[in-house]
Each structure stands twice: as C-alpha cells, then as structure tokens.
Tab-separated table of N, CA and C in Angstrom:
chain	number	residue	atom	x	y	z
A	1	UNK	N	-13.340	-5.737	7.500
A	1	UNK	CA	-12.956	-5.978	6.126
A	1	UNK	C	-11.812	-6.990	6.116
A	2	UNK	N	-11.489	-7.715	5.180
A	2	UNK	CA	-10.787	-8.986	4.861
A	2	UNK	C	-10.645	-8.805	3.628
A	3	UNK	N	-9.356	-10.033	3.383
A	3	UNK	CA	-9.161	-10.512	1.594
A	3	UNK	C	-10.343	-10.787	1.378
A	4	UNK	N	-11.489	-11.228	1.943
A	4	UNK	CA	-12.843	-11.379	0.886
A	4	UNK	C	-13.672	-9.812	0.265
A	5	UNK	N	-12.970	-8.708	1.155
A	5	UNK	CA	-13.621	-7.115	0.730
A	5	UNK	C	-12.968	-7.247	-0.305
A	6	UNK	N	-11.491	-7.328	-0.225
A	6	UNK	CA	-10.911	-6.854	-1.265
A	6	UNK	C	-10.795	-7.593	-2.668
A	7	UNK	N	-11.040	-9.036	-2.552
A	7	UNK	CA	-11.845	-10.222	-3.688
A	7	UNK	C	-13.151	-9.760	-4.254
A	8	UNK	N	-13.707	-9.683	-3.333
A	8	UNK	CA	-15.539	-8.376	-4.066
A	8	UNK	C	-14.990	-7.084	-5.266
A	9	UNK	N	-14.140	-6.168	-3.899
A	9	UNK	CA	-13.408	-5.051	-4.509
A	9	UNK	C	-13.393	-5.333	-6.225
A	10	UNK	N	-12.149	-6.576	-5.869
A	10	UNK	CA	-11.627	-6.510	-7.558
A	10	UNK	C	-12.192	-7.412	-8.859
A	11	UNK	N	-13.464	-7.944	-8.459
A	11	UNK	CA	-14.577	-8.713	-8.703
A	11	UNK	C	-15.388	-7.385	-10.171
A	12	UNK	N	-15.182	-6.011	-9.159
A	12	UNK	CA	-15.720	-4.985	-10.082
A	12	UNK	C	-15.037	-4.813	-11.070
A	13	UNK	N	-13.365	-5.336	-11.519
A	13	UNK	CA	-12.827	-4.689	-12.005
A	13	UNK	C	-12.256	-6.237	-12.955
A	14	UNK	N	-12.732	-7.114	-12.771
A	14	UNK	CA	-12.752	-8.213	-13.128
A	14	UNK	C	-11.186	-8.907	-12.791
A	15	UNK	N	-10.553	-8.953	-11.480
A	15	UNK	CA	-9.396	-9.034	-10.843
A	15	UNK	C	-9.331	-9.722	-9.555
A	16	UNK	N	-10.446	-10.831	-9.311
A	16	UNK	CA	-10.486	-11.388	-8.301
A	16	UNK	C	-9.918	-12.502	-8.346
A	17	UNK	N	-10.016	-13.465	-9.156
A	17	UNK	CA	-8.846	-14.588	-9.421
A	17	UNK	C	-6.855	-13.737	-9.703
A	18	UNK	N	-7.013	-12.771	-9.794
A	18	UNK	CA	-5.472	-12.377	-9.374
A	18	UNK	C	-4.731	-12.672	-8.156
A	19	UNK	N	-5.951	-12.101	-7.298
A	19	UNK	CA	-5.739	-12.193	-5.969
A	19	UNK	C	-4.550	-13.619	-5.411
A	20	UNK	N	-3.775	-13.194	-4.618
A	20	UNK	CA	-2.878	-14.791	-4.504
A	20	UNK	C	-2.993	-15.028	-3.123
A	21	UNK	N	-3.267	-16.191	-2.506
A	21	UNK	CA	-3.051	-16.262	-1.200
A	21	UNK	C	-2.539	-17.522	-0.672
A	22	UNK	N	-1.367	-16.930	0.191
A	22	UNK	CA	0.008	-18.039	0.793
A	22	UNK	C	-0.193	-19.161	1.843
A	23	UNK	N	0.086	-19.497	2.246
A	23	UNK	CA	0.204	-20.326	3.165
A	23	UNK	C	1.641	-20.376	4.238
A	24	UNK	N	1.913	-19.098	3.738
A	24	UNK	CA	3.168	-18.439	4.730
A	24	UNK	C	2.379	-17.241	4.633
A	25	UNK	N	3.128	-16.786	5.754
A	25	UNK	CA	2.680	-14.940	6.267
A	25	UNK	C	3.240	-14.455	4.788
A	26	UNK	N	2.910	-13.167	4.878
A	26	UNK	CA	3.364	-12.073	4.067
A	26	UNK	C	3.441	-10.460	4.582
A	27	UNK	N	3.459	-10.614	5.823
A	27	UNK	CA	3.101	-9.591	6.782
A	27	UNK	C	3.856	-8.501	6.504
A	28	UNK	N	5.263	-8.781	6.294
A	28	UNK	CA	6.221	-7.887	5.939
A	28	UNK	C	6.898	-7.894	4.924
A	29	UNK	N	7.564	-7.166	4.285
A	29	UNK	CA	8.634	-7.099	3.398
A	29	UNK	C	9.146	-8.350	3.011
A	30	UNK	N	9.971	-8.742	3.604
A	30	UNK	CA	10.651	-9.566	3.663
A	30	UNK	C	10.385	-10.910	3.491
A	31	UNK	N	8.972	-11.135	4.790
A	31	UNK	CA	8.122	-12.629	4.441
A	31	UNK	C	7.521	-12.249	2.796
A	32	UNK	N	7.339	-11.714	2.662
A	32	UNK	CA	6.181	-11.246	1.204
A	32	UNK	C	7.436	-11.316	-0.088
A	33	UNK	N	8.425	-10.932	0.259
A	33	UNK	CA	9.640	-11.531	-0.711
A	33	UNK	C	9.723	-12.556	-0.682
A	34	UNK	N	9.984	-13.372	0.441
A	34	UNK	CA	9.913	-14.522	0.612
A	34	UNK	C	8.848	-15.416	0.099
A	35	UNK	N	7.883	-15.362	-0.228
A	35	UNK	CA	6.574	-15.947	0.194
A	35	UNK	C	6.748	-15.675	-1.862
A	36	UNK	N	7.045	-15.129	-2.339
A	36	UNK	CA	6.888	-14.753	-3.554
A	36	UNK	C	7.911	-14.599	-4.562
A	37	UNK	N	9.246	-14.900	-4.066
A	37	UNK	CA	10.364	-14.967	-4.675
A	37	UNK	C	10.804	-14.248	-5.565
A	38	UNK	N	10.313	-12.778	-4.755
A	38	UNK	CA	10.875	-11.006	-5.762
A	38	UNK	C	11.861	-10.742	-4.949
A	39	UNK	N	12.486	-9.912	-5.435
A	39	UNK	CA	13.557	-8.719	-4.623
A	39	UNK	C	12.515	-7.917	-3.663
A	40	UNK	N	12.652	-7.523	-2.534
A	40	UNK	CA	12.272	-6.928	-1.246
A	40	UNK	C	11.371	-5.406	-2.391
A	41	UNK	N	12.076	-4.439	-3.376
A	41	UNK	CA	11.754	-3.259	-3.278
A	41	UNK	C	10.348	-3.858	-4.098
A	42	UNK	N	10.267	-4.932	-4.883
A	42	UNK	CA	8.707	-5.028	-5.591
A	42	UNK	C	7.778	-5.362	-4.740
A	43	UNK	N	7.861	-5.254	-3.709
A	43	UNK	CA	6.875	-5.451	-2.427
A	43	UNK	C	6.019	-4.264	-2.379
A	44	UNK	N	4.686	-4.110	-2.480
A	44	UNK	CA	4.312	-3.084	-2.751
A	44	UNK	C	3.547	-2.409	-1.347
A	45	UNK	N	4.386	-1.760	-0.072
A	45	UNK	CA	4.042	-1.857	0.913
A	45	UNK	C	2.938	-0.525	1.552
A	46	UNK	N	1.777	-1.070	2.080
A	46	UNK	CA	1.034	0.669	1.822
A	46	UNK	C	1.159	0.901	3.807
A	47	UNK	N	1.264	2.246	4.047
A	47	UNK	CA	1.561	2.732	5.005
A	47	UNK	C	0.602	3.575	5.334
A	48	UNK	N	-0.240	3.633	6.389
A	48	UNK	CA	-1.087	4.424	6.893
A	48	UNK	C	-0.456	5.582	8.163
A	49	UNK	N	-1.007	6.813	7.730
A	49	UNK	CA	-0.575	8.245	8.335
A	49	UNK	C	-2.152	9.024	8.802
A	50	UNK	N	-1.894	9.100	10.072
A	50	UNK	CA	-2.885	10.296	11.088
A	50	UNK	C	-2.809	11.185	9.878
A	51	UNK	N	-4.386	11.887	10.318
A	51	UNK	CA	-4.658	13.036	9.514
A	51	UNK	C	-6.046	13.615	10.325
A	52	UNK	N	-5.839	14.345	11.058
A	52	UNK	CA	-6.838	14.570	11.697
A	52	UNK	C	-7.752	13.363	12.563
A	53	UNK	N	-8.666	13.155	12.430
A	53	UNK	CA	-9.915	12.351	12.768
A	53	UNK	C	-9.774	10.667	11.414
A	54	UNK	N	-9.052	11.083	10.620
A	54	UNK	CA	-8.803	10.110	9.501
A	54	UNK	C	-7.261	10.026	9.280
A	55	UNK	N	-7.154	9.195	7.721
A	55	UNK	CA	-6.125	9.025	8.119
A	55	UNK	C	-5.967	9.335	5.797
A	56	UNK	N	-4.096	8.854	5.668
A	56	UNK	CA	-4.150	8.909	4.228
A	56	UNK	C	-3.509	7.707	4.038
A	57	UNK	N	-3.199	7.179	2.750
A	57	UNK	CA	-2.579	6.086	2.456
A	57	UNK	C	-1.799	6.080	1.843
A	58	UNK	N	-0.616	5.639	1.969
A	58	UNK	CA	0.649	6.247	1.271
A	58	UNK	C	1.375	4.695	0.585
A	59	UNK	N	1.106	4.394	-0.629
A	59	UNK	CA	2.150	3.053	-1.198
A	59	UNK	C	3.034	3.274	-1.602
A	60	UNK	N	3.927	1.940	-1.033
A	60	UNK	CA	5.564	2.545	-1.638
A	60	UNK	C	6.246	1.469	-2.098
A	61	UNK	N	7.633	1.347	-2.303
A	61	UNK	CA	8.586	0.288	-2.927
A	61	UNK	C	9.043	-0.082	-1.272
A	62	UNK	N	9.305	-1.386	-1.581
A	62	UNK	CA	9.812	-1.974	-0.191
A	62	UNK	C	10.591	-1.598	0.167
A	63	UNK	N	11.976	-1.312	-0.639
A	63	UNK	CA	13.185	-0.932	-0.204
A	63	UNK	C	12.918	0.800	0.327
A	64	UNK	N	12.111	1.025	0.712
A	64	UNK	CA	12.479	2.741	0.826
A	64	UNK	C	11.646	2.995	2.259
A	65	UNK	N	11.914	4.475	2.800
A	65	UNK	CA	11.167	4.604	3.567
A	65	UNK	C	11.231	6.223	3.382
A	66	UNK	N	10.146	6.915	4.451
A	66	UNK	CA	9.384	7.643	4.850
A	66	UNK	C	10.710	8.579	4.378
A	67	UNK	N	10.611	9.812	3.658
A	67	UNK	CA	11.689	10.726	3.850
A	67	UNK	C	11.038	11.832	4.718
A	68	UNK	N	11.080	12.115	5.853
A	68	UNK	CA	10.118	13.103	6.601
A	68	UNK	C	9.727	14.677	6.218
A	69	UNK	N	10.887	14.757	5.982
A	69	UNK	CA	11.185	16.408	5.262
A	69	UNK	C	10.077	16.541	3.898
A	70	UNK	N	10.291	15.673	3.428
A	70	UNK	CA	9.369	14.983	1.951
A	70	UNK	C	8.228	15.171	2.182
A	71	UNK	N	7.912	14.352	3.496
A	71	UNK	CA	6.479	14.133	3.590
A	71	UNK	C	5.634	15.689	3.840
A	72	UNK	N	6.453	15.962	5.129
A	72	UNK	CA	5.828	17.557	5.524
A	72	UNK	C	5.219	18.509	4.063
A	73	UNK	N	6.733	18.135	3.281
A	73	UNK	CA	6.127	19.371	2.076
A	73	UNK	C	5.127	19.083	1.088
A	74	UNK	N	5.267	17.867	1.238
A	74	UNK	CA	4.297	17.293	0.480
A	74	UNK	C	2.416	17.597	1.117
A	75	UNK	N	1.995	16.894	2.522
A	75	UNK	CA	1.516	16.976	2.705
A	75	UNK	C	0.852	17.862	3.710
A	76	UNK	N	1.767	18.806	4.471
A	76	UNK	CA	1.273	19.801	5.317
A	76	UNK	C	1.484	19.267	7.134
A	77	UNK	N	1.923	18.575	7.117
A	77	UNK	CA	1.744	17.633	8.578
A	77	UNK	C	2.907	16.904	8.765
A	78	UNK	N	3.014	16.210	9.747
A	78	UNK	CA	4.291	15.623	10.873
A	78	UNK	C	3.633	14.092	10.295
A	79	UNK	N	4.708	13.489	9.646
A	79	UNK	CA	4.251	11.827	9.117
A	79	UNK	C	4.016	11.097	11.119
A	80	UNK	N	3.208	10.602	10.844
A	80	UNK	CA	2.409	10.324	12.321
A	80	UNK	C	1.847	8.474	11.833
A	81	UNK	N	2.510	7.483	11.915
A	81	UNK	CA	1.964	6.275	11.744
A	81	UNK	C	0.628	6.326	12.032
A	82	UNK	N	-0.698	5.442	11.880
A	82	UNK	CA	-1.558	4.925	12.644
A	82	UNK	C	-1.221	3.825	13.928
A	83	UNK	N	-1.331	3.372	14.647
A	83	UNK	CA	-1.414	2.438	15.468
A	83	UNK	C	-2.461	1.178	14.779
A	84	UNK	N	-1.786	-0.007	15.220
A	84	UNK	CA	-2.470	-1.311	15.036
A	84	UNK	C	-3.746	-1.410	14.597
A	85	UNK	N	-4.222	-0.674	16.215
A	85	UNK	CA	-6.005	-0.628	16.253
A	85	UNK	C	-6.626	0.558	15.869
A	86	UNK	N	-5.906	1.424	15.403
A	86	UNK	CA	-5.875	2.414	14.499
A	86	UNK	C	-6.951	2.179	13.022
A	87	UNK	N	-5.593	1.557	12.496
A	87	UNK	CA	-5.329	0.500	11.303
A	87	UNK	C	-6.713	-0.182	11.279
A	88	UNK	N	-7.484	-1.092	11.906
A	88	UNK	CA	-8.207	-1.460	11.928
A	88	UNK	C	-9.506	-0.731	11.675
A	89	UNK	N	-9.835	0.238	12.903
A	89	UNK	CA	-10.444	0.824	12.863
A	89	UNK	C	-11.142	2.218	11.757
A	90	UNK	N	-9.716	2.579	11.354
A	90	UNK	CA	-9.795	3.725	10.125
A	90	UNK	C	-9.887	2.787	8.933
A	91	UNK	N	-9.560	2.028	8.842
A	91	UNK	CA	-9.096	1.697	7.317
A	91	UNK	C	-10.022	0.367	7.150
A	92	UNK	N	-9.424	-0.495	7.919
A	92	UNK	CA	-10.730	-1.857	8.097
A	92	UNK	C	-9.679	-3.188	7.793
A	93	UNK	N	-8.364	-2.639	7.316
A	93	UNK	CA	-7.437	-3.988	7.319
A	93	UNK	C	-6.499	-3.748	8.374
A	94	UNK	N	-5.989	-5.249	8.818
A	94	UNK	CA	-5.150	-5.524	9.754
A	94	UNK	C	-3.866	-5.236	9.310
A	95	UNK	N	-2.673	-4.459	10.503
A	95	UNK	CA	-1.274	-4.183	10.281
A	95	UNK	C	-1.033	-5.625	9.645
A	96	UNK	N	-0.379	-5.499	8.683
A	96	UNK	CA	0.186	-7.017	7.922
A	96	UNK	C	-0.561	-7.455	6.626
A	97	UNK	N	-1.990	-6.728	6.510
A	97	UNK	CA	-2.817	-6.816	5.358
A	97	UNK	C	-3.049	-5.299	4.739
A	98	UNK	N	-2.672	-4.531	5.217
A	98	UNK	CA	-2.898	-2.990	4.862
A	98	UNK	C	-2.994	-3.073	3.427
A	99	UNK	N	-3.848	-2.304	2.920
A	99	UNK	CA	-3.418	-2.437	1.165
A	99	UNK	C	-4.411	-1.128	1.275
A	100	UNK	N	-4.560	-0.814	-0.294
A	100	UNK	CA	-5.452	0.209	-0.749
A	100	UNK	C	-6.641	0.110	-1.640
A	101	UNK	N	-7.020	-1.231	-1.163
A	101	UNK	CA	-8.354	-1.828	-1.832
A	101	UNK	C	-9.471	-1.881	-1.126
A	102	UNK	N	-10.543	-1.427	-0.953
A	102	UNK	CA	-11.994	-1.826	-0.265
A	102	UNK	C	-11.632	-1.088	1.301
A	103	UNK	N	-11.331	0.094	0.965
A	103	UNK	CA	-11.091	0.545	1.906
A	103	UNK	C	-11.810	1.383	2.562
A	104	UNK	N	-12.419	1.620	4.344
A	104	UNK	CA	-12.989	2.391	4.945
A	104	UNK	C	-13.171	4.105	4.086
A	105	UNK	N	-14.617	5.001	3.925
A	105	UNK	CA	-14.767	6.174	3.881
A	105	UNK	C	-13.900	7.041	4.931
A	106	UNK	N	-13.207	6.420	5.883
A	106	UNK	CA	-12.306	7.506	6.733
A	106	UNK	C	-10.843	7.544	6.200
A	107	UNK	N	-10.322	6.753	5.688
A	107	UNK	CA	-9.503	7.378	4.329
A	107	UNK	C	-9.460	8.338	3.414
A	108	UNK	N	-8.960	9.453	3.673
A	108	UNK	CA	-8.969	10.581	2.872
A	108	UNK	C	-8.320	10.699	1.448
A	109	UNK	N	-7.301	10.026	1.691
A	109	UNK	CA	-6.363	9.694	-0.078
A	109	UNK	C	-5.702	8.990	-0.054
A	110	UNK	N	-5.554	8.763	-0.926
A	110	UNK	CA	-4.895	7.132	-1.400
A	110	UNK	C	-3.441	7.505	-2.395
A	111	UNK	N	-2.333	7.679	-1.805
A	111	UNK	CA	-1.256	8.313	-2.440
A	111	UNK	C	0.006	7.004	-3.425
A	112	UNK	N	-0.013	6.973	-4.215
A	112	UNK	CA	1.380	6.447	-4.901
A	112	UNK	C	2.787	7.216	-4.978
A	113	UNK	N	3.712	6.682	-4.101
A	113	UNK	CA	5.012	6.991	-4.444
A	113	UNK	C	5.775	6.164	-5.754
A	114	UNK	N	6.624	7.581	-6.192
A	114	UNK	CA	7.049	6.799	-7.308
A	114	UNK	C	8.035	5.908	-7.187
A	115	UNK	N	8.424	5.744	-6.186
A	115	UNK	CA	9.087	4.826	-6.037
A	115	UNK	C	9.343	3.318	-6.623
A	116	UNK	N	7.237	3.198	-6.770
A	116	UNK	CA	7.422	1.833	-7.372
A	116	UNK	C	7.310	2.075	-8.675
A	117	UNK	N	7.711	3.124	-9.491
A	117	UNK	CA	8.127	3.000	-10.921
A	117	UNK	C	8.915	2.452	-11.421
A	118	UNK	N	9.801	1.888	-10.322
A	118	UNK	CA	11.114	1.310	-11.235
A	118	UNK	C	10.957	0.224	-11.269
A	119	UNK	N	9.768	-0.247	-11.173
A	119	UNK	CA	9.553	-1.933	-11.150
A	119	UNK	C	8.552	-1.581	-12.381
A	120	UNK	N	8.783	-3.142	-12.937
A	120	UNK	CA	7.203	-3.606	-14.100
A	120	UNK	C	6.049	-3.710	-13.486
A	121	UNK	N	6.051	-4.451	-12.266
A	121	UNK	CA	4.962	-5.051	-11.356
A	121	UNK	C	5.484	-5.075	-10.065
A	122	UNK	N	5.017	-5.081	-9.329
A	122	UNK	CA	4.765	-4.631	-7.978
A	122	UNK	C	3.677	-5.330	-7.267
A	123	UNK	N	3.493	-5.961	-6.038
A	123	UNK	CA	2.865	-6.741	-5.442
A	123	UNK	C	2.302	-6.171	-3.909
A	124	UNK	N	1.114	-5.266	-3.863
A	124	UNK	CA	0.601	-4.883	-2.629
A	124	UNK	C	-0.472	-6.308	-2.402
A	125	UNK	N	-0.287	-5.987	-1.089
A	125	UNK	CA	-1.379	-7.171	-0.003
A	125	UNK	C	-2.859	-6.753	-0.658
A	126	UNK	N	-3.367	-7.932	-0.061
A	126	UNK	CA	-4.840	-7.874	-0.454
A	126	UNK	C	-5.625	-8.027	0.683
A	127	UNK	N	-5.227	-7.283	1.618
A	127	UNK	CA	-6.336	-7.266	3.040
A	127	UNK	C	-6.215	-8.529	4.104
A	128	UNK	N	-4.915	-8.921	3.495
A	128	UNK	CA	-4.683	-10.501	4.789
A	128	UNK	C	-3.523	-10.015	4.844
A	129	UNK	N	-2.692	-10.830	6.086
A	129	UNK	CA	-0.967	-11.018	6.043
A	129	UNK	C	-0.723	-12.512	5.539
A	130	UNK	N	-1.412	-12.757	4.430
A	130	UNK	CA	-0.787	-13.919	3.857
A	130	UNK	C	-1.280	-13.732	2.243
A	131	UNK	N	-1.212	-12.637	1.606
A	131	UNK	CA	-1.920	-12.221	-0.073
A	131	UNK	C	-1.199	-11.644	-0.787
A	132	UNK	N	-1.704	-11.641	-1.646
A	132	UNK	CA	-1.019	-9.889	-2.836
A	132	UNK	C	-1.988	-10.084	-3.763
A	133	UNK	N	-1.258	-9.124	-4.856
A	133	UNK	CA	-1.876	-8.894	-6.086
A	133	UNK	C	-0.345	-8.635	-7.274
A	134	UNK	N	-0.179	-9.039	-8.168
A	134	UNK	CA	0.849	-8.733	-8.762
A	134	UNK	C	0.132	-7.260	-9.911
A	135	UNK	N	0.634	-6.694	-9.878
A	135	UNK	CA	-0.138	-5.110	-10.963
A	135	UNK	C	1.366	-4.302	-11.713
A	136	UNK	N	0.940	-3.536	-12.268
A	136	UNK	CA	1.696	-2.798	-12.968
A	136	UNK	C	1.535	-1.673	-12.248
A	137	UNK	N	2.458	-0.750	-12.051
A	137	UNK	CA	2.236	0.394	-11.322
A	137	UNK	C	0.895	1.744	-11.402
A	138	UNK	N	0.753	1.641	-12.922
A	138	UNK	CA	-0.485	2.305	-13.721
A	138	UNK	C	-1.543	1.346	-13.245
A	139	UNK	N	-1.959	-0.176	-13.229
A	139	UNK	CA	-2.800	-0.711	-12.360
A	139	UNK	C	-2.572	-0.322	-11.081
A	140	UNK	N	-1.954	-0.194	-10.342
A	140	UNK	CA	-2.205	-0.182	-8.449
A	140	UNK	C	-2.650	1.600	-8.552
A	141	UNK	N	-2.444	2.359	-9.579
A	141	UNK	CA	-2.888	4.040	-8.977
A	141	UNK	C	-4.597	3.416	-9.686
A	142	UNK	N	-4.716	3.292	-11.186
A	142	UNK	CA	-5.942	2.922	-11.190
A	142	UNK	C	-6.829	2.112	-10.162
A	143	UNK	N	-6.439	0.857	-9.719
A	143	UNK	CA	-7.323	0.296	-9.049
A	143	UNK	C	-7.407	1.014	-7.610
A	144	UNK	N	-6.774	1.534	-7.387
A	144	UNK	CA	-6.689	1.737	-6.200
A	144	UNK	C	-7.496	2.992	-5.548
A	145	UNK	N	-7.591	3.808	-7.243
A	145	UNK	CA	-8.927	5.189	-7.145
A	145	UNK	C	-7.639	5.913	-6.125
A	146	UNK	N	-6.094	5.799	-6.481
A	146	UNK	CA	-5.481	6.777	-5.962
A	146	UNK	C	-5.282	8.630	-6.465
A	147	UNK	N	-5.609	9.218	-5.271
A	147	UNK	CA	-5.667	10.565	-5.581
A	147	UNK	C	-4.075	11.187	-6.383
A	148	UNK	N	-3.192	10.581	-6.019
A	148	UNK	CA	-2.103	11.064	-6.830
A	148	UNK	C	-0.603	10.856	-6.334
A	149	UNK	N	-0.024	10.765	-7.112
A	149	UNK	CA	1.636	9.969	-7.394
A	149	UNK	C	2.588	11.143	-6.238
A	150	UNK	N	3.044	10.873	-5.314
A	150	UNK	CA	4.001	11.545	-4.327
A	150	UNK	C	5.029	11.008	-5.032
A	151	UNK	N	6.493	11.816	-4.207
A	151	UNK	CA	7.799	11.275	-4.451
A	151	UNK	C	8.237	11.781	-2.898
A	152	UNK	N	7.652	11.152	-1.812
A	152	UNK	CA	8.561	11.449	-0.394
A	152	UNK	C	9.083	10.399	0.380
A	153	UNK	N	9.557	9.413	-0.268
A	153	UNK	CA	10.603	8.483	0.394
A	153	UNK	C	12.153	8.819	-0.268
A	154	UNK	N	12.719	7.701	0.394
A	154	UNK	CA	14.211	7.396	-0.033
A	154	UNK	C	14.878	5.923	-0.203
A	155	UNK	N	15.610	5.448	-0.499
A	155	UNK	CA	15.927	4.485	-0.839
A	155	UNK	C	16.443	3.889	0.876
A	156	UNK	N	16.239	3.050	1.530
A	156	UNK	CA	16.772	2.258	2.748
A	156	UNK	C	18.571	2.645	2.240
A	157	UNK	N	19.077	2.428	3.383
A	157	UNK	CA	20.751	2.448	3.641
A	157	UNK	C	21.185	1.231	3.980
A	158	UNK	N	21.719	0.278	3.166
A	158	UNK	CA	22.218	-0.990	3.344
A	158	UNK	C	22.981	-1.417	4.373
C-alpha cells in the first residue's frame, strides 16, 4: 500500500485532490512542520501498537506522547511499538507514512486521542514520508472509520 491506496481511499469520500505531496520528507514531526509551516502539535502523528497477532492504531497531536499508565487502562496491555517491518507488514504503510487510511484487515482499531482537539485542523500522512491531508479533527475520526476517541497521552516536556 502507498499514497496511491490512500488517494483511491479518499477518492470514496471525494478527498483525493486534498491529498498534499512534498518534495521534502515529512517523515517526522518536525520535517512535516517543516515541510508545512504548522506548529509541531498539528502534526497529526499515527502510532502503531502490538496486539496480539495484529496490531491498533493510535493518532495523536505531535507535541505529546504515549502516557503508559493511560494506555494500559485504557487498553488492557503493555503499549508495545510495532517494528519497521512490522509496520509494513500489519498495516501496509511505511514507518514515516503511517496514517489511518486504506489500511490492512490486521488492524484491529483505529483510535483518536484527544489530544488533537485543540487544533482546528490537523495534518496526518497519507501513506508516504513526503504527504498529508489537512482535516478537522471530526474529519480524521470520520474518515478514518475510527473506533473511538482515547485520552492516553501527555503533553512532551520542553
């Protein structure tokens, strides 16, 4: 899978010319701020977590990370990254394109932290490390056919 799954993807939803794609990386945070000239937390970064034989998908605000304690109660389990070829394999996008669009049946759920509420719009990848999508937070749970809104991060420590 590629930005062209996820161009089909939003083709259904009439959202394929949204799609943006750079000519700088966007791999991370930071390039993807860069690359787009937001503040780091409207980066809309999705994070893949072991779950047995599969895995879940967890999107968040750039500025924040994993609160572990959070996660456990939330979800029953030890937050456990995927690996690279993991990533690939479960999901079908590359570490640096991760998003929650056109995504592998071995994905079990597709989670929103609220984190990115405090933004208007918010910008997750579109299946490359050089894309996005600019959305409203109510767009990225809709399009995304996310199972439901978490609150288990925290804000980064400056």
């Amino acid at each position: 899978m590629s930005i062209e799954s996820v161009k089909q993807y939003m083709k259904t939803f009439g959202r394929e010319n949204d799609v943006m794609e750079f000519t700088v990386s966007s791999a991370t945070v930071a390039l993807a701020a860069e690359a787009l000239g937001v503040e780091p937390g409207r980066i809309a970064k999705t994070l893949s977590f072991k779950k047995d034989d599969s895995c879940i998908l967890v999107v968040t605000a750039g500025d924040v990370k994993i609160d572990n304690s959070k996660y456990k109660h939330t979800f029953g389990l030890k937050a456990k990254m995927l690996t690279a070829d993991e990533a690939v394999e479960l999901i079908g996008h590359a570490v640096g394109g991760v998003c929650p669009f056109a995504v592998k049946e071995t994905v079990v759920g597709i989670y929103i932290d609220e984190s990115v509420k405090r933004f208007e719009t918010v910008f997750p990848a579109c299946g490359s490390s050089n894309s996005a999508i600019e959305l409203t937070p109510d767009e990225l749970f809709s399009l995304s056919k996310a199972t439901a809104w978490v609150d288990i991060t925290r804000l980064i420590e400056q």
